[in-house]
mmCIF file of C-alpha atoms and ligand atoms in Angstrom:
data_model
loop_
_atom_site.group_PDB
_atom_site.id
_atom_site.type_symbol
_atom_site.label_atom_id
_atom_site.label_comp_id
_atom_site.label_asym_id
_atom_site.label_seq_id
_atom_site.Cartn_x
_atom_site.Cartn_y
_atom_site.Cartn_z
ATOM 1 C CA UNK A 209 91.185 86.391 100.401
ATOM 2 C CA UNK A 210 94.355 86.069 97.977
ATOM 3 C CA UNK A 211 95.164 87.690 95.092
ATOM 4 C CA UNK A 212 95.668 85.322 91.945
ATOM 5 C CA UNK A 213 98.346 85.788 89.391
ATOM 6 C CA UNK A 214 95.667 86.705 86.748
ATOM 7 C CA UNK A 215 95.113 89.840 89.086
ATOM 8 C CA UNK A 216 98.731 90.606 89.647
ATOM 9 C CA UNK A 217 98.975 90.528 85.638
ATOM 10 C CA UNK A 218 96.354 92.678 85.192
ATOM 11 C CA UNK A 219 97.680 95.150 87.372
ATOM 12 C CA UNK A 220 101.337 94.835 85.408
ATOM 13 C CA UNK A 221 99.415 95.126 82.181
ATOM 14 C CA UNK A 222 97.898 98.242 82.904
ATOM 15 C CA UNK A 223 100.989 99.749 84.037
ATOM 16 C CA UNK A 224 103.514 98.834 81.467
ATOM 17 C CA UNK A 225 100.655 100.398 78.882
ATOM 18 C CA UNK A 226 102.206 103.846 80.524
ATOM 19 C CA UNK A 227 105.702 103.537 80.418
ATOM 20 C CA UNK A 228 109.096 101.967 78.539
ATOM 21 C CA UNK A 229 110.568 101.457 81.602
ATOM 22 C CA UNK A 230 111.330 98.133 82.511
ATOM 23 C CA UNK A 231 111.734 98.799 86.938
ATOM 24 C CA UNK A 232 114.712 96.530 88.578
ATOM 25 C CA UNK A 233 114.263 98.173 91.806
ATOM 26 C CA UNK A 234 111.416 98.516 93.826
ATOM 27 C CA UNK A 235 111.624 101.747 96.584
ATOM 28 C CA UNK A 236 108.722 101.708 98.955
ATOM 29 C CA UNK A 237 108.968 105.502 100.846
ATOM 30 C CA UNK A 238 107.748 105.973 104.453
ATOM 31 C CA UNK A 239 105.793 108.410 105.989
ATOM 32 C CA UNK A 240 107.104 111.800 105.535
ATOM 33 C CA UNK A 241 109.505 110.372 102.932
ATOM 34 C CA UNK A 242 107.930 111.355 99.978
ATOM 35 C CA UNK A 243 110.301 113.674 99.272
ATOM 36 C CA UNK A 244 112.426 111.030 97.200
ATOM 37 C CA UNK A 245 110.000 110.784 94.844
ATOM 38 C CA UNK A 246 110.784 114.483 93.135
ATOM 39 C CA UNK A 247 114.065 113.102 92.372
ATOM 40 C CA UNK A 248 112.773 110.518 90.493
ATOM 41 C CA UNK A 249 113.942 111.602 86.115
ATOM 42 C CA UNK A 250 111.721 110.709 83.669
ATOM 43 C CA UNK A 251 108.593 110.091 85.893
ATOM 44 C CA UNK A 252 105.439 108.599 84.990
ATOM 45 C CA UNK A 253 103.027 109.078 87.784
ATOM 46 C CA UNK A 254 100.055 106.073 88.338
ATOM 47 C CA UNK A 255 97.489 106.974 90.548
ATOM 48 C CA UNK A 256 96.775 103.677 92.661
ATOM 49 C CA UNK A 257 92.945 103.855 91.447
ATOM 50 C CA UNK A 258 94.155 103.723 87.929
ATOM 51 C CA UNK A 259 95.727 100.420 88.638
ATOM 52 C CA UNK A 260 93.357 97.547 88.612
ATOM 53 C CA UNK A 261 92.959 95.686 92.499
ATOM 54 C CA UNK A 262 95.355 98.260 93.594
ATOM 55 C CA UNK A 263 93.618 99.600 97.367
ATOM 56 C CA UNK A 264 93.167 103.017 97.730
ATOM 57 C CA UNK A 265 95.662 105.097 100.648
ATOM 58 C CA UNK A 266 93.992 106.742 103.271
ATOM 59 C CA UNK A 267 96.046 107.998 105.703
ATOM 60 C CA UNK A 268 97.518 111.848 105.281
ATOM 61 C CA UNK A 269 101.465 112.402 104.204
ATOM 62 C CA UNK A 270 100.372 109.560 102.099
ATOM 63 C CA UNK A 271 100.246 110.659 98.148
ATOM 64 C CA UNK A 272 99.213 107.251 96.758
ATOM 65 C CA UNK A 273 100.608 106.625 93.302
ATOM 66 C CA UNK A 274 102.954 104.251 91.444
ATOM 67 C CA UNK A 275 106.275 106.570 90.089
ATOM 68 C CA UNK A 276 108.272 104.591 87.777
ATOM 69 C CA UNK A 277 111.389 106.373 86.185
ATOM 70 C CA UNK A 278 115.356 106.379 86.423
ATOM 71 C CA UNK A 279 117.256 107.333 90.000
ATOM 72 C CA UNK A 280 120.983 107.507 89.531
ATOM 73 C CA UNK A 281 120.517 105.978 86.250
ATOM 74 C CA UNK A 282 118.749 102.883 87.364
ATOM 75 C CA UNK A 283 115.068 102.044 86.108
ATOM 76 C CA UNK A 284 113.289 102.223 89.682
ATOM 77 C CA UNK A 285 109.421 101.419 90.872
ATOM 78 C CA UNK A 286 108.276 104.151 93.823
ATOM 79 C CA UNK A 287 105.351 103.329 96.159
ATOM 80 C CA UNK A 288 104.760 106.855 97.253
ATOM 81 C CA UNK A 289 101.940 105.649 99.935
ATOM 82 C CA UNK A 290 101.642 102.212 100.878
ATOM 83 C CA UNK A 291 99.148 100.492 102.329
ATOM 84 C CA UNK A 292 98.852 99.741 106.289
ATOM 85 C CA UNK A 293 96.832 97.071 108.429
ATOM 86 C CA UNK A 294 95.547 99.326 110.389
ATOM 87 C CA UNK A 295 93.658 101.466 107.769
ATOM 88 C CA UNK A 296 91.421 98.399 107.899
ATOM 89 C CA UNK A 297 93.402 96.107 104.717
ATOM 90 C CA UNK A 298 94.199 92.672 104.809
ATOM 91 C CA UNK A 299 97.977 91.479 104.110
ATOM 92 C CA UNK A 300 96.836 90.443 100.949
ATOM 93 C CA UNK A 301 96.379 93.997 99.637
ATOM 94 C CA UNK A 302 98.663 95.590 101.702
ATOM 95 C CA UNK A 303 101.535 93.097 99.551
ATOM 96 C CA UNK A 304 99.767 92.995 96.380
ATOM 97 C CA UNK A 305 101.913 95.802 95.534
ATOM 98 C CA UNK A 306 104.979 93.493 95.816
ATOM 99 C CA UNK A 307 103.005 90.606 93.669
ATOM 100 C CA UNK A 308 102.951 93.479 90.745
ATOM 101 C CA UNK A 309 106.565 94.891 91.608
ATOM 102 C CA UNK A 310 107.893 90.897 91.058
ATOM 103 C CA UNK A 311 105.556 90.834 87.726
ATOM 104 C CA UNK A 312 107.466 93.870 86.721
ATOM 105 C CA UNK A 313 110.830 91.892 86.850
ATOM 106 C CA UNK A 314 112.056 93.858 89.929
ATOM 107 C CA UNK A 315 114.721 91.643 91.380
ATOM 108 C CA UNK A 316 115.663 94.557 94.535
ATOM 109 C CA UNK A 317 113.266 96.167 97.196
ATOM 110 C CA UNK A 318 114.085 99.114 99.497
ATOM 111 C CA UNK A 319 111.700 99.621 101.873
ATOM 112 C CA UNK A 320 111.758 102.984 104.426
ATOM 113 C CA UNK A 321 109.893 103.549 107.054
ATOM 114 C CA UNK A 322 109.019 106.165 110.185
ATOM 115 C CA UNK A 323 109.743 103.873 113.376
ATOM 116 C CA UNK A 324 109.822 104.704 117.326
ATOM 117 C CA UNK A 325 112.998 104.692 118.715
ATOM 118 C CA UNK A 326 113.031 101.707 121.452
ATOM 119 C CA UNK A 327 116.661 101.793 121.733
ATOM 120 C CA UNK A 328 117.530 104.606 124.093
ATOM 121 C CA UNK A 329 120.753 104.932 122.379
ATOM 122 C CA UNK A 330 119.012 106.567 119.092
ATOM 123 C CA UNK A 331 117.894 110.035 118.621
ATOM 124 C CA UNK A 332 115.196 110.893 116.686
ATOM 125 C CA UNK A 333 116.618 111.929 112.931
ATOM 126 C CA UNK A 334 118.675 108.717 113.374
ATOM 127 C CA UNK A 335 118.164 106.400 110.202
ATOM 128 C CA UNK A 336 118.642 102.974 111.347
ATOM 129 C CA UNK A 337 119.569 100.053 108.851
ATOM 130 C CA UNK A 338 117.309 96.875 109.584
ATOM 131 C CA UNK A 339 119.247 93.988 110.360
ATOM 132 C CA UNK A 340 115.758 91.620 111.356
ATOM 133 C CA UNK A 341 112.584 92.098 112.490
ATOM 134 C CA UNK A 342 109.990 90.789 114.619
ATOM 135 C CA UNK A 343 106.728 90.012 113.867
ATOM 136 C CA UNK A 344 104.214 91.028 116.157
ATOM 137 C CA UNK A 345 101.490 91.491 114.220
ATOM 138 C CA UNK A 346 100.427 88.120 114.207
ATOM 139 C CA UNK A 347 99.272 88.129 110.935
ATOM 140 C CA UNK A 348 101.179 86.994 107.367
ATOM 141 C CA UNK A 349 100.631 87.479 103.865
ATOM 142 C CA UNK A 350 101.522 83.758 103.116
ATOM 143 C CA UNK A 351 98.624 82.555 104.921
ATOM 144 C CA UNK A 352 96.644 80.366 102.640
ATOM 145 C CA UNK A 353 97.141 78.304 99.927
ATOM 146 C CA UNK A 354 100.576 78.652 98.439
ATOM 147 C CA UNK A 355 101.497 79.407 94.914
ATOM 148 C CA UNK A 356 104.577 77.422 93.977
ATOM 149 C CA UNK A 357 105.222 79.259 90.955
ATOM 150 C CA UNK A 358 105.777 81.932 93.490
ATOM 151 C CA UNK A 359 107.319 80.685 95.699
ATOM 152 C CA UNK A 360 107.720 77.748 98.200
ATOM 153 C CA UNK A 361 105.727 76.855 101.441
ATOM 154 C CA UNK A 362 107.779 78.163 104.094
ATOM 155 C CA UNK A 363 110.168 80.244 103.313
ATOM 156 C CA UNK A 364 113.386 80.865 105.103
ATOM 157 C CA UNK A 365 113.509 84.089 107.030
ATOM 158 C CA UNK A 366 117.290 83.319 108.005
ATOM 159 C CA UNK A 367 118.664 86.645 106.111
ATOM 160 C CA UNK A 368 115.423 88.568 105.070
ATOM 161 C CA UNK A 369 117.656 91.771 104.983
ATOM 162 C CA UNK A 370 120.328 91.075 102.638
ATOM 163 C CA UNK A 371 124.007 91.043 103.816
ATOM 164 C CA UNK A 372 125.415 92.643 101.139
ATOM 165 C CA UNK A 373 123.268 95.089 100.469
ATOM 166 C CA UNK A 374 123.831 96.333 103.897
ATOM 167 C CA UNK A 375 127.190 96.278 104.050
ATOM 168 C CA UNK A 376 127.022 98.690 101.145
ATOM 169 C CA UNK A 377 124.378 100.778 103.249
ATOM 170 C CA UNK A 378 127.103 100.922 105.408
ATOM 171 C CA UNK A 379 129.851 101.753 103.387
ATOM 172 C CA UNK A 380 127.843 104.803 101.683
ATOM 173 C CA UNK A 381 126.988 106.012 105.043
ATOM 174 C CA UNK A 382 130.409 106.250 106.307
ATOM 175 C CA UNK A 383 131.515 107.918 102.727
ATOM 176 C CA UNK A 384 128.253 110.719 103.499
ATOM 177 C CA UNK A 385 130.012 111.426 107.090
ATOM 178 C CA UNK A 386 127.387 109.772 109.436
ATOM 179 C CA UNK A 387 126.701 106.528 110.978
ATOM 180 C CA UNK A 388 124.027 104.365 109.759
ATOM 181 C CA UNK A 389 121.997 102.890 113.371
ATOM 182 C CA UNK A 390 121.431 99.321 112.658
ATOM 183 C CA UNK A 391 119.119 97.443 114.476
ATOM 184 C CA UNK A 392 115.771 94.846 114.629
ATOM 185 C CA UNK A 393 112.568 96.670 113.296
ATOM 186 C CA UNK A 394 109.301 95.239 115.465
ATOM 187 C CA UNK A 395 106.318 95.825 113.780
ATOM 188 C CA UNK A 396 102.807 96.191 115.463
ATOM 189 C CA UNK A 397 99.187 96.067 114.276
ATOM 190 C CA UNK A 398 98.647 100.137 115.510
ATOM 191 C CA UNK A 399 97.113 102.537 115.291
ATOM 192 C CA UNK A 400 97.522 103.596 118.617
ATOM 193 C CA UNK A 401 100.571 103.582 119.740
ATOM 194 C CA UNK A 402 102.117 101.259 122.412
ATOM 195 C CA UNK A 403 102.342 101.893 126.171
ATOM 196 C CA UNK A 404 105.157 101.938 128.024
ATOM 197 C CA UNK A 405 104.902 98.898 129.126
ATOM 198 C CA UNK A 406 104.747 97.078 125.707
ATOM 199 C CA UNK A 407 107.715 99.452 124.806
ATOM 200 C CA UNK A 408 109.512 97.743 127.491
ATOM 201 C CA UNK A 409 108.490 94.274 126.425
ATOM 202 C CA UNK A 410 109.733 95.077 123.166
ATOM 203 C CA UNK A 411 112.826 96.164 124.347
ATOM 204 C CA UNK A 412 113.701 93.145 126.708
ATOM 205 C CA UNK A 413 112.286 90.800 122.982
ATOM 206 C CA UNK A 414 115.328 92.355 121.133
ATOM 207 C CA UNK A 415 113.446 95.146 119.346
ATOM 208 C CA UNK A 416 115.440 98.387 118.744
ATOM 209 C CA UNK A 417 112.617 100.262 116.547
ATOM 210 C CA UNK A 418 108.805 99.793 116.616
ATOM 211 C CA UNK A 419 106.488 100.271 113.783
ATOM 212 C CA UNK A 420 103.700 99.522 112.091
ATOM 213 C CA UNK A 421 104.290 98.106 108.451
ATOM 214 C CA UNK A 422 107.160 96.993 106.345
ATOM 215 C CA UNK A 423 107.150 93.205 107.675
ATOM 216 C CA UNK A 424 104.258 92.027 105.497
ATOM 217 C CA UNK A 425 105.749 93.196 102.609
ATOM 218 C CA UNK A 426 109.174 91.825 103.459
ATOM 219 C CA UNK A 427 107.840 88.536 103.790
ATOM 220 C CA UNK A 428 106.197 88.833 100.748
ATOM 221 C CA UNK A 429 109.138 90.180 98.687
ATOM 222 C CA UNK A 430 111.323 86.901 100.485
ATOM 223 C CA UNK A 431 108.642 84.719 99.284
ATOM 224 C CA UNK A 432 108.992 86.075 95.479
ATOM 225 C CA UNK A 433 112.898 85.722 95.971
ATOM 226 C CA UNK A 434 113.398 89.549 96.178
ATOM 227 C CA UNK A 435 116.660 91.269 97.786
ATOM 228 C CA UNK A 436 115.201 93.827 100.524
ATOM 229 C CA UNK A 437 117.219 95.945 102.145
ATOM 230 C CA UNK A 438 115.410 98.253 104.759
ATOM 231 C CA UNK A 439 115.713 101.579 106.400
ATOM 232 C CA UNK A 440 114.187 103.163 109.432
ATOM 233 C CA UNK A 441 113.888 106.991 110.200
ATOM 234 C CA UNK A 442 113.637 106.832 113.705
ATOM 235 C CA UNK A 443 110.871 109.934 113.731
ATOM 236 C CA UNK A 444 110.667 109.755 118.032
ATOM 237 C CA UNK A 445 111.438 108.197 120.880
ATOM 238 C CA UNK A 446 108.902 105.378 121.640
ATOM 239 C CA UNK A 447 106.534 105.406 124.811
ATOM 240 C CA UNK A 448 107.596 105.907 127.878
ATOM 241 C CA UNK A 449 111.404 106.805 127.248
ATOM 242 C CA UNK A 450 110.780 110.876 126.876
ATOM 243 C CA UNK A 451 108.391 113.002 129.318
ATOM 244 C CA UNK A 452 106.235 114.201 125.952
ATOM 245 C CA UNK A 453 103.525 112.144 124.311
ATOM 246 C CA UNK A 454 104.317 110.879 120.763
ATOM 247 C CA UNK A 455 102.431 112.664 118.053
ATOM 248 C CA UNK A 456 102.400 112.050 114.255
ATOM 249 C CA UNK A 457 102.768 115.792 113.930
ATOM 250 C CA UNK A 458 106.253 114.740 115.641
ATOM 251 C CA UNK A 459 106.758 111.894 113.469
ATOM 252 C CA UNK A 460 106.117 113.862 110.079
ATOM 253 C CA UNK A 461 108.339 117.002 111.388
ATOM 254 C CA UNK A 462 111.581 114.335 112.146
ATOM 255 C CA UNK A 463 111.003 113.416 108.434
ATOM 256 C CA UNK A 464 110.854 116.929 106.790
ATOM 257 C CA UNK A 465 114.566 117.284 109.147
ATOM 258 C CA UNK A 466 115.899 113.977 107.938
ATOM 259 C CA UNK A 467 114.637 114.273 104.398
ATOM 260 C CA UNK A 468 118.273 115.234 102.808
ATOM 261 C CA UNK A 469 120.252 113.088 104.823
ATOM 262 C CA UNK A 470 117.913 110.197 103.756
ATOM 263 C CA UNK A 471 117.926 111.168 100.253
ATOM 264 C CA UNK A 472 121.505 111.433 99.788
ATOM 265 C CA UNK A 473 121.661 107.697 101.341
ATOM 266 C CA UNK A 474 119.104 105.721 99.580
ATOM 267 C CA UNK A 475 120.550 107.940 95.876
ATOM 268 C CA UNK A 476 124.222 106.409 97.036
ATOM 269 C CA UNK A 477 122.880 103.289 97.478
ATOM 270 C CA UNK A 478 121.119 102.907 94.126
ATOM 271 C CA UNK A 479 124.546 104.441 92.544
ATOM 272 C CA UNK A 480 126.549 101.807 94.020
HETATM 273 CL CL1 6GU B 278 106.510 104.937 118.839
HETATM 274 N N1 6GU B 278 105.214 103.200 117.425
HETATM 275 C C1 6GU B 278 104.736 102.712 116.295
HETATM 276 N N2 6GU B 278 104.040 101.573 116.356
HETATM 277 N N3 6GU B 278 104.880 103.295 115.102
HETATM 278 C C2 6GU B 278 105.585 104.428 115.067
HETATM 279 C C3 6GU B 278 106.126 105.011 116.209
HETATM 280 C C4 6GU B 278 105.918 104.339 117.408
HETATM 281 N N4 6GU B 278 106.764 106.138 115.857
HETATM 282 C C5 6GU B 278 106.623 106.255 114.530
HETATM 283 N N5 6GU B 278 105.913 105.234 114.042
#
């Protein structure tokens, strides 16, 4: 099932009734990234089940609300939660959120995520900048009829993460003191993590991070003509690279470390 645009304006409708603010930029936080949202001025805080066809978040270190307020003096959109295949949604409500970002008049998405490091260069508390991604989920939001007033058929995936915007990802990096990882984000179906075996297969594909959401939403934001520009905290290593198992107690405590680091980034970015 689809949404259709009399849904997506619904859900717009009953979020502009709460706030002035008109959002340009959409910021979609990670697991364990929350944190970003307290620095969010002037917040109004939407609980998803106050927005109409909205899903509801299950998994923990999720909060699950719409913040919309200024960041470095820019009118921003935060998902603080999103929504995840594996908690048992389809693509089409795990992007609906991007429908109603687009509705907004958001023209700019920055997506975060927690990802397993599959590039045994990175450390965990590495951010990594995604250049491309692969799509092994085998599933897509544009499946289905297609809305041309959203956007075309088959979209070009070419440059999903904008150059420009990552060049200035880049640039604010260096200017913080650290270096940005950069790198191609594979995303999975989870919950259970991979083996080492698909670790290596992801590996010898061209994957340098593995995780478990972002690329429906990408694909979704391309579709509505939407810049993305997206960022990784690589939380562990992935399977088989380090002697321990992989916990999400690990992947939450790599966060909490991170959490300045990545807030001073993604505030220089929006400044810029
Ligand atoms: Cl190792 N795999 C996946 N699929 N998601 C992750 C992860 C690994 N580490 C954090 N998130």
């Amino acid at each position: 099932m689809s949404f259709t645009r009399t849904q997506m304006v619904e859900a717009k409708t009953a979020i502009m009734k709460k706030t002035t603010i008109q959002p340009r930029i959409g910021l979609i936080l990670g697991s364990g990234l929350g944190v970003l949202a307290d620095e969010i001025e002037q917040p109004v805080h939407i609980p998803y089940d106050q927005i109409p066809h909205f899903p509801e978040s299950t998994v923990e270190g999720h909060a699950g609300e719409l913040i919309i307020g200024m960041l470095e003096n820019q009118p921003v959109v935060v998902m603080a939660g999103r929504f995840h295949l594996y908690e048992g949604h389809t693509v089409s409500h795990v992007t609906f959120p991007i429908r109603v970002m687009k509705e907004l008049g958001v023209d700019t998405i920055l997506v975060t995520n927690a990802a397993g490091g599959v590039n045994q260069s990175f450390a965990p508390g590495d951010l990594m900048m995604i250049r491309d991604h692969i799509n092994l989920m085998y599933q897509n939001p544009l499946m289905g009829p297609n809305d041309s007033e959203m956007g075309v058929r088959f979209p070009d995936m070419s440059s999903a993460y904008d150059s420009q915007l990552r060049e200035l990802a880049h640039q604010v990096a260096k200017q913080q003191g650290f270096t940005l990882q950069e790198g191609v984000y594979t995303a999975v179906m989870g919950p259970s993590y991979e083996t080492p075996a698909e670790i290596r297969m992801i590996r010898k594909l061209g994957g340098d991070a593995v995780g478990m959401s972002t690329v429906p939403e990408v694909i979704v934001a391309r579709h509505a003509g939407i810049r993305v520009l997206g960022i990784s905290c690589i939380s562990n290593m992935a399977a088989g690279i380090l002697p321990q198992p992989l916990s999400h107690a690990e992947v939450m405590a790599t966060a909490e470390q991170v959490k300045s680091k990545f807030i001073e980034l993604v505030k220089g970015i929006i400044r810029e």
